[in-house]
Amino acid sequence: QVQLVESGGGSVQAGDSLRLSCVASGRTFSNHGMAWFRQPPGKEREFVAAIGWSGDSTYLADSVRGRFTISRANALNAVYLRMDNLKPEDTAVYYCAMSGTPNYTDRPGDFDSWGQGTQVTVSS
């Protein structure tokens, strides 16, 4: 059974930085693309960033490109989301997800495992 456990969320001021971590177990981590999604209060879940199995290919949503960076450490079964210059509109629950394929993807239907989420709150 796959488990994804996120950590690193918190309450910060606009302009601050956070790094989210997600550690996976129960599956060969390096065989799977990974991604971060988020769900702002009162809104639907949305794509944030994705990374392929090797870490060489990444894709970020327009709203976070230039501020967020996704990376992974296959030896640690971990994926990270570095968030810089945070804005109040980044406030959301952030979810880690594992794809059923090695490549990066931004389609929620391609992901078969999800974490429980970690709250990020950015105040102005």
Coordinates of C-alpha atoms in Angstrom, one line a residue:
Q1 CA 0.0 0.0 0.0
V2 CA 1.4 3.4 -1.0
Q3 CA 1.7 6.0 1.6
L4 CA 2.6 9.7 0.9
V5 CA 3.3 11.9 3.9
E6 CA 3.6 15.6 3.5
S7 CA 5.3 18.0 5.9
G8 CA 6.6 21.6 6.0
G9 CA 3.4 23.6 5.9
G10 CA 2.7 26.5 8.2
S11 CA 1.6 30.1 8.5
V12 CA 3.9 32.8 7.0
Q13 CA 3.9 36.4 5.8
A14 CA 3.7 37.5 2.2
G15 CA 7.1 37.4 0.7
D16 CA 8.4 34.5 2.9
S17 CA 9.5 31.1 1.8
L18 CA 8.6 27.5 2.7
R19 CA 9.7 24.1 1.6
L20 CA 7.2 21.3 1.6
S21 CA 8.4 17.7 1.7
C22 CA 6.6 14.4 0.8
V23 CA 8.0 11.0 1.7
A24 CA 6.7 8.0 -0.1
S25 CA 6.6 4.3 0.9
G26 CA 5.1 1.1 -0.4
R27 CA 6.2 1.4 -4.1
T28 CA 9.4 1.9 -6.1
F29 CA 9.6 5.6 -5.9
S30 CA 11.9 6.2 -8.8
N31 CA 9.5 4.5 -11.2
H32 CA 6.9 7.2 -10.8
G33 CA 6.2 10.8 -11.7
M34 CA 5.3 13.0 -8.8
A35 CA 3.3 16.2 -8.4
W36 CA 2.0 18.8 -6.0
F37 CA -1.6 20.0 -6.2
R38 CA -3.4 22.5 -3.9
Q39 CA -6.9 23.3 -2.8
P40 CA -7.5 26.9 -1.8
P41 CA -10.4 27.5 0.6
G42 CA -13.8 27.2 -1.1
K43 CA -12.2 26.2 -4.4
E44 CA -11.4 23.1 -6.4
R45 CA -8.1 21.3 -6.3
E46 CA -5.6 22.7 -8.8
F47 CA -2.3 21.6 -10.2
V48 CA 0.9 23.3 -8.9
A49 CA 4.0 21.4 -10.1
A50 CA 5.1 18.0 -11.5
I51 CA 8.3 16.2 -12.0
G52 CA 9.3 13.1 -14.0
W53 CA 10.9 10.0 -12.5
S54 CA 14.5 11.2 -13.0
G55 CA 14.0 14.8 -11.8
D56 CA 15.2 16.1 -15.2
S57 CA 11.8 17.1 -16.4
T58 CA 9.5 19.5 -14.5
Y59 CA 6.4 21.5 -15.2
L60 CA 4.9 24.3 -13.2
A61 CA 1.5 26.1 -13.3
D62 CA 1.7 29.6 -14.7
S63 CA 0.6 31.0 -11.3
V64 CA 3.7 29.7 -9.5
R65 CA 6.3 29.6 -12.3
G66 CA 9.4 31.6 -11.2
R67 CA 8.5 31.4 -7.5
F68 CA 8.1 27.7 -6.9
T69 CA 10.6 24.9 -7.6
I70 CA 9.9 21.1 -7.6
S71 CA 12.6 18.6 -7.0
R72 CA 13.1 15.0 -5.9
A73 CA 15.6 12.8 -4.2
N74 CA 15.0 9.2 -5.3
A75 CA 17.5 7.8 -2.8
L76 CA 15.2 9.3 0.0
N77 CA 11.9 8.5 -1.7
A78 CA 11.1 12.2 -1.3
V79 CA 9.7 15.0 -3.4
Y80 CA 10.0 18.7 -2.5
L81 CA 8.3 22.0 -3.3
R82 CA 10.3 25.1 -2.6
M83 CA 8.0 28.1 -2.4
D84 CA 9.5 31.6 -2.5
N85 CA 7.9 35.0 -2.5
L86 CA 4.7 33.5 -1.2
K87 CA 1.4 35.5 -1.8
P88 CA -1.9 35.4 0.1
E89 CA -3.4 33.6 -2.9
D90 CA -1.0 30.7 -2.3
T91 CA -3.0 29.9 0.8
A92 CA -4.3 26.3 0.4
V93 CA -4.0 22.7 1.5
Y94 CA -1.1 21.3 -0.5
Y95 CA -1.2 17.7 -1.6
C96 CA 1.5 15.4 -2.8
A97 CA 0.5 12.9 -5.5
M98 CA 2.2 9.9 -7.2
S99 CA 1.5 9.2 -10.9
G100 CA 0.9 5.7 -12.3
T101 CA 3.6 6.5 -15.0
P102 CA 7.3 7.6 -14.9
N103 CA 6.6 10.8 -16.8
Y104 CA 5.4 14.1 -15.4
T105 CA 1.8 15.0 -15.9
D106 CA -0.6 17.6 -14.6
R107 CA -3.9 15.6 -15.0
P108 CA -5.4 14.6 -11.7
G109 CA -6.7 11.4 -13.2
D110 CA -3.1 10.2 -13.9
F111 CA -2.4 10.1 -10.2
D112 CA -3.4 7.0 -8.2
S113 CA -2.0 7.9 -4.8
W114 CA -2.5 11.1 -2.7
G115 CA -1.2 12.3 0.6
Q116 CA -3.4 13.8 3.3
G117 CA -2.3 17.3 2.7
T118 CA -0.5 20.1 4.6
Q119 CA -1.9 23.5 5.2
V120 CA -0.1 26.6 3.9
T121 CA -1.4 30.0 5.1
V122 CA 0.0 33.2 3.8
S123 CA -1.0 36.5 5.4
S124 CA -0.5 40.0 3.9

